[in-house]
Short mmCIF file of C-alpha atoms in Angstrom, two decimals:
data_model
loop_
_atom_site.label_atom_id
_atom_site.label_comp_id
_atom_site.label_asym_id
_atom_site.label_seq_id
_atom_site.Cartn_x
_atom_site.Cartn_y
_atom_site.Cartn_z
CA MET A 1 0.00 0.00 0.00
CA ASP A 2 1.60 3.27 -1.12
CA THR A 3 -0.77 5.89 0.26
CA ALA A 4 -3.82 5.53 2.45
CA LEU A 5 -6.24 8.36 3.06
CA THR A 6 -9.22 8.75 5.31
CA GLN A 7 -11.38 11.86 5.58
CA LEU A 8 -13.93 11.71 8.40
CA GLN A 9 -16.01 14.67 9.48
CA GLU A 10 -18.46 13.14 11.95
CA THR A 11 -18.03 13.83 15.67
CA SER A 12 -16.27 11.15 17.71
CA PRO A 13 -17.70 10.22 21.11
CA ALA A 14 -14.19 10.13 22.58
CA LEU A 15 -12.65 12.82 24.76
CA HIS A 16 -11.84 16.12 23.08
CA LEU A 17 -9.39 18.94 23.62
CA GLY A 18 -11.16 20.99 26.26
CA THR A 19 -9.05 24.14 26.49
CA ALA A 20 -10.57 27.52 25.70
CA PRO A 21 -9.46 29.23 22.47
CA LEU A 22 -6.17 31.08 22.79
CA HIS A 23 -6.01 34.79 22.08
CA ILE A 24 -2.78 35.87 20.42
CA LYS A 25 -2.33 39.29 21.99
CA GLY A 26 0.94 40.26 20.34
CA ILE A 27 2.81 39.29 17.17
CA LEU A 28 6.49 40.10 16.60
CA ALA A 29 8.09 40.20 13.15
CA ALA A 30 11.85 40.63 12.86
CA THR A 31 13.35 42.22 9.78
CA ASP A 32 16.75 42.95 8.29
CA PHE A 33 15.04 44.80 5.40
CA SER A 34 15.68 41.94 2.94
CA SER A 35 12.94 40.89 0.51
CA GLN A 36 12.18 37.64 2.33
CA ALA A 37 12.04 39.39 5.71
CA THR A 38 9.72 41.99 4.20
CA LEU A 39 7.41 39.26 2.94
CA ALA A 40 7.41 37.80 6.46
CA VAL A 41 6.51 41.22 7.88
CA LYS A 42 3.61 41.58 5.44
CA ILE A 43 2.24 38.13 6.22
CA ALA A 44 2.63 38.73 9.95
CA ALA A 45 0.81 42.07 9.68
CA ARG A 46 -2.07 40.46 7.79
CA LEU A 47 -2.34 37.79 10.47
CA ALA A 48 -2.21 40.40 13.24
CA LYS A 49 -5.11 42.22 11.59
CA GLN A 50 -7.18 39.04 11.30
CA LEU A 51 -6.44 38.04 14.91
CA GLU A 52 -6.79 41.61 16.25
CA SER A 53 -3.32 41.36 17.78
CA LYS A 54 -0.88 44.16 18.56
CA PHE A 55 1.95 44.12 16.04
CA TYR A 56 5.65 44.70 16.69
CA VAL A 57 8.32 45.18 14.03
CA LEU A 58 11.86 44.54 15.27
CA HIS A 59 15.16 45.55 13.70
CA THR A 60 18.47 44.83 15.39
CA ILE A 61 21.89 46.41 15.06
CA LEU A 62 25.24 45.25 16.34
CA PRO A 63 27.36 47.73 18.33
CA GLN A 64 30.50 48.86 16.56
CA LEU A 65 33.79 49.06 18.41
CA TYR A 66 35.21 52.54 18.07
CA ALA A 67 38.43 51.84 19.96
CA PRO A 68 40.02 48.88 18.12
CA GLY A 69 41.60 46.33 20.42
CA VAL A 70 39.93 47.82 23.47
CA GLY A 71 36.31 46.82 22.87
CA VAL A 72 34.92 50.24 23.77
CA VAL A 73 31.76 51.63 22.21
CA SER A 74 31.46 55.39 22.02
CA PRO A 75 28.19 56.45 23.75
CA VAL A 76 27.75 59.27 21.24
CA LEU A 77 28.20 57.07 18.16
CA TYR A 78 26.13 54.35 19.81
CA GLU A 79 23.25 56.79 20.17
CA LEU A 80 23.68 58.02 16.59
CA ASP A 81 23.60 54.46 15.24
CA THR A 82 20.45 53.70 17.21
CA LYS A 83 18.68 56.86 16.04
CA GLN A 84 19.68 56.17 12.44
CA ALA A 85 18.33 52.61 12.68
CA GLN A 86 15.08 53.89 14.20
CA GLU A 87 14.64 56.33 11.32
CA GLU A 88 15.37 53.58 8.77
CA LEU A 89 12.82 51.31 10.42
CA ARG A 90 10.23 54.11 10.51
CA LYS A 91 10.63 54.75 6.77
CA TYR A 92 10.65 51.02 6.04
CA ALA A 93 7.41 50.39 7.96
CA GLY A 94 5.80 53.43 6.37
CA LYS A 95 6.30 51.95 2.90
CA ILE A 96 4.46 48.72 3.75
CA PRO A 97 0.67 49.25 3.54
CA GLU A 98 -0.06 46.21 5.71
CA VAL A 99 2.00 47.75 8.51
CA ARG A 100 1.22 51.42 7.96
CA THR A 101 -2.52 50.87 8.39
CA LEU A 102 -2.15 48.62 11.44
CA ARG A 103 -1.71 49.55 15.09
CA HIS A 104 1.93 48.65 15.66
CA GLU A 105 5.16 49.46 17.47
CA GLU A 106 8.57 49.79 15.83
CA VAL A 107 11.46 48.57 17.97
CA VAL A 108 15.22 48.84 17.48
CA LEU A 109 17.45 46.83 19.80
CA VAL A 110 21.21 46.48 19.95
CA GLY A 111 22.61 42.98 19.97
CA PRO A 112 22.30 39.60 18.22
CA PRO A 113 18.86 39.03 16.66
CA ALA A 114 18.09 35.91 18.71
CA GLU A 115 18.82 37.67 22.00
CA ALA A 116 16.83 40.73 20.94
CA MET A 117 13.80 38.63 20.06
CA LEU A 118 14.01 36.74 23.34
CA ASP A 119 14.21 40.03 25.22
CA LEU A 120 11.23 41.52 23.42
CA VAL A 121 9.08 38.42 23.85
CA GLN A 122 9.78 38.48 27.58
CA THR A 123 9.08 42.20 28.05
CA ARG A 124 5.97 42.49 25.84
CA SER A 125 2.82 40.40 25.63
CA ILE A 126 4.05 38.57 22.54
CA ASP A 127 2.54 35.18 21.74
CA LEU A 128 3.88 34.66 18.22
CA ALA A 129 7.20 35.51 16.55
CA VAL A 130 7.73 35.64 12.78
CA VAL A 131 10.92 35.21 10.75
CA GLY A 132 11.73 34.72 7.08
CA SER A 133 13.89 31.96 5.64
CA GLN A 134 15.98 32.14 2.47
CA GLY A 135 17.79 28.85 2.96
CA ARG A 136 17.08 25.99 0.56
CA THR A 137 19.46 23.49 2.16
CA GLY A 138 18.38 23.69 5.77
CA LEU A 139 17.45 26.39 8.23
CA GLN A 140 20.94 27.70 8.91
CA LYS A 141 20.41 30.54 6.41
CA LEU A 142 17.40 32.24 7.89
CA VAL A 143 17.35 35.94 7.13
CA LEU A 144 18.30 36.72 10.70
CA GLY A 145 21.59 34.88 10.28
CA SER A 146 23.10 32.05 12.27
CA ASN A 147 21.18 32.98 15.42
CA ALA A 148 17.80 32.18 13.87
CA GLU A 149 17.98 28.49 14.75
CA ALA A 150 18.43 29.50 18.39
CA VAL A 151 15.28 31.62 18.09
CA ILE A 152 13.24 28.67 16.83
CA ARG A 153 14.67 26.25 19.36
CA HIS A 154 14.52 28.40 22.49
CA LEU A 155 11.65 30.87 22.26
CA HIS A 156 8.71 29.66 24.30
CA CYS A 157 6.19 31.22 21.95
CA PRO A 158 5.35 29.64 18.58
CA ILE A 159 7.48 30.68 15.59
CA LEU A 160 5.99 31.40 12.17
CA VAL A 161 8.59 30.81 9.44
CA VAL A 162 8.08 32.24 5.96
CA GLY A 163 10.13 29.91 3.78
CA PRO A 164 11.89 30.51 0.45
CA ARG A 165 9.01 29.17 -1.65
CA CYS A 166 6.22 31.12 -0.01
CA VAL A 167 4.13 32.71 -2.73
CA ARG A 168 4.24 36.47 -3.15
CA ARG A 169 0.48 36.71 -3.55
CA TYR A 170 -1.42 36.13 -0.37
CA GLY A 171 -4.67 37.14 1.23
CA PRO A 172 -6.80 36.43 4.26
CA LEU A 173 -6.32 33.01 5.80
CA HIS A 174 -8.96 30.47 4.72
CA SER A 175 -7.38 27.02 5.03
CA ILE A 176 -5.01 25.50 7.61
CA VAL A 177 -3.21 22.15 7.66
CA PHE A 178 -2.24 20.90 11.12
CA ALA A 179 0.33 18.10 10.87
CA THR A 180 0.82 16.02 14.00
CA ASP A 181 2.74 12.88 14.96
CA LEU A 182 0.23 12.43 17.83
CA PRO A 183 2.36 12.42 20.99
CA PHE A 184 1.14 14.29 24.07
CA GLY A 185 3.13 17.27 22.79
CA SER A 186 0.54 17.76 20.04
CA LEU A 187 -1.89 19.38 22.46
CA ARG A 188 -0.32 22.84 22.49
CA ALA A 189 0.06 22.86 18.71
CA ALA A 190 -3.59 21.79 18.46
CA GLN A 191 -4.58 24.68 20.74
CA HIS A 192 -2.92 27.17 18.42
CA ALA A 193 -4.15 25.58 15.20
CA MET A 194 -7.76 25.44 16.42
CA SER A 195 -7.65 28.93 17.90
CA ILE A 196 -6.30 30.48 14.69
CA ALA A 197 -8.84 28.56 12.61
CA GLN A 198 -11.67 29.74 14.85
CA ALA A 199 -10.49 33.37 14.90
CA THR A 200 -10.04 33.55 11.12
CA GLY A 201 -13.00 31.39 10.11
CA SER A 202 -10.64 29.00 8.33
CA SER A 203 -11.22 25.35 7.57
CA ILE A 204 -8.64 23.05 9.14
CA THR A 205 -7.27 19.67 8.08
CA LEU A 206 -5.65 17.47 10.72
CA VAL A 207 -2.99 15.25 9.15
CA HIS A 208 -1.15 12.27 10.59
CA VAL A 209 1.37 10.31 8.51
CA LEU A 210 2.11 6.63 9.12
CA PRO A 211 5.53 5.37 7.99
CA LYS A 212 5.72 2.87 5.17
CA SER A 213 6.25 -0.69 6.34
CA SER A 214 5.70 -4.29 5.32
CA SER A 215 2.64 -4.56 7.55
CA LYS A 216 -0.44 -6.30 6.28
CA GLU A 217 -3.33 -4.21 5.01
CA GLU A 218 -5.49 -5.08 8.03
CA ASP A 219 -2.71 -3.81 10.32
CA TYR A 220 -2.68 -0.52 8.43
CA GLU A 221 -6.44 -0.26 8.75
CA LEU A 222 -6.20 -0.76 12.52
CA GLU A 223 -3.46 1.88 12.80
CA MET A 224 -5.47 4.29 10.69
CA THR A 225 -8.57 3.79 12.82
CA ARG A 226 -6.60 4.44 16.01
CA ALA A 227 -4.91 7.50 14.51
CA THR A 228 -8.23 8.92 13.34
CA GLU A 229 -9.69 8.52 16.83
CA GLN A 230 -6.68 10.35 18.28
CA LEU A 231 -7.06 13.15 15.74
CA HIS A 232 -10.69 13.59 16.79
CA GLN A 233 -9.53 14.08 20.38
CA LEU A 234 -7.51 17.12 19.31
CA VAL A 235 -10.64 18.96 18.19
CA PRO A 236 -12.76 20.86 20.75
CA ASN A 237 -16.25 19.43 21.10
CA ASP A 238 -17.81 22.44 19.42
CA PRO A 239 -20.24 21.91 16.49
CA GLN A 240 -19.16 25.15 14.82
CA ILE A 241 -15.53 24.03 14.76
CA ALA A 242 -16.33 20.41 13.87
CA SER A 243 -18.16 21.47 10.71
CA HIS A 244 -14.95 22.99 9.34
CA VAL A 245 -12.58 20.12 10.22
CA ARG A 246 -11.19 17.35 8.02
CA PHE A 247 -9.13 14.36 9.14
CA GLU A 248 -6.48 12.67 7.02
CA VAL A 249 -4.35 9.65 7.85
CA LEU A 250 -1.71 9.11 5.18
CA VAL A 251 1.09 6.63 4.58
CA GLY A 252 4.58 7.47 3.31
CA ASP A 253 7.25 10.11 3.74
CA ARG A 254 6.04 12.57 6.37
CA SER A 255 7.23 15.82 4.81
CA GLU A 256 6.02 14.81 1.33
CA ARG A 257 2.56 13.89 2.56
CA ILE A 258 2.23 17.08 4.61
CA LEU A 259 3.18 19.19 1.59
CA GLU A 260 0.77 17.27 -0.63
CA SER A 261 -2.05 17.84 1.83
CA ALA A 262 -1.26 21.56 2.01
CA LYS A 263 -1.33 21.79 -1.77
CA ARG A 264 -4.54 19.76 -2.03
CA HIS A 265 -6.39 22.00 0.41
CA LYS A 266 -4.76 25.26 -0.78
CA ALA A 267 -3.51 25.89 2.75
CA GLY A 268 -2.45 29.37 3.75
CA LEU A 269 -0.77 28.01 6.88
CA ILE A 270 0.82 24.75 8.04
CA VAL A 271 0.98 24.14 11.80
CA MET A 272 3.45 21.61 13.21
CA GLY A 273 4.32 20.56 16.73
CA VAL A 274 8.05 20.20 17.34
CA ARG A 275 9.89 18.38 20.09
CA GLU A 276 12.38 19.85 22.53
CA HIS A 277 15.47 18.04 21.30
CA GLY A 278 17.29 17.65 18.02
CA VAL A 279 19.34 19.84 15.70
CA LEU A 280 17.06 21.73 13.39
CA ALA A 281 18.45 20.79 9.99
CA ASP A 282 19.82 17.33 10.72
CA HIS A 283 17.68 15.21 13.03
CA ALA A 284 14.02 14.10 13.03
CA PRO A 285 11.58 15.65 13.70
CA TRP A 286 13.56 18.82 12.99
CA ALA A 287 14.46 17.37 9.58
CA THR A 288 10.76 17.13 8.72
CA LEU A 289 10.16 20.70 9.86
CA SER A 290 13.15 21.91 7.86
CA GLU A 291 11.99 20.09 4.72
CA VAL A 292 8.44 21.42 4.99
CA ILE A 293 9.67 25.00 5.53
CA ARG A 294 12.01 24.77 2.53
CA LYS A 295 9.32 23.50 0.16
CA ALA A 296 6.00 24.88 1.44
CA HIS A 297 4.26 27.60 -0.53
CA CYS A 298 2.77 28.99 2.67
CA PRO A 299 4.15 29.92 6.11
CA VAL A 300 4.83 27.18 8.67
CA LEU A 301 3.97 27.64 12.35
CA ALA A 302 6.29 25.65 14.65
CA VAL A 303 4.85 25.11 18.14
CA ARG A 304 6.80 23.74 21.08
CA PRO A 305 5.02 21.08 23.14
CA HIS A 306 4.50 22.68 26.56
CA LEU A 307 0.91 23.71 27.26
CA VAL A 308 -0.03 27.30 28.06
#
């Protein structure tokens, strides 16, 4: 059996995710003014408008050493650099209609991008951070530089990554694919996927991929039945939500099947739960996340497993 698919929309009598919808109060988009970062800012601003979230645009600068060999930064030049960066960010934001017409705050911080984002998330009510990715061979080449992997791995809030193949034309969010490997850690990702779907009025497809094996067909059917029941448990027992939910259990390569599902349903967002360990570009499940981000034509929301 190469690929198996089940789409069930009836309500399961099993237990369901019982948490209240999450409200994303603040969204942070980091930019280095590159084209991919700008696309990420636009997408983030659109999402902030749909979710009625406060929007933050962050630009970081690195302090220059004005006394070579001593490591001293001139306070005067430091202030001038900061003011210049603030003016550049103001002009930049003013040229982006999605940002200009949205309630937002422009922030310039000095230091590595990862540290600046961590600082801002901790000091503001930020529930979602957004970055752009240019890398086609892994996530090492995110537009924020080598520190971007640290952002994805260590920020407690979910990270929305706008990958290199994200389409330039985009609009309001209408369709979401939530890909899950069904451990306990899926609950927080499910919270965010369901909350965004509910807030935006989007349909949502829950996808679980079974690995290929030499199992008999009846064994696959049993696994698919169990997986479908578990997928049902990730959906709040709300008739309004249930009417917009699909369930798919597929067989094969995980990243390929997720991407196929996103294409099939014209998804504007893919949501994935990610585990605490692993190196982003080299080890599963980070390898799956990396592959999906590189090839997806829509943003990918990576959600760490701890519940909120």
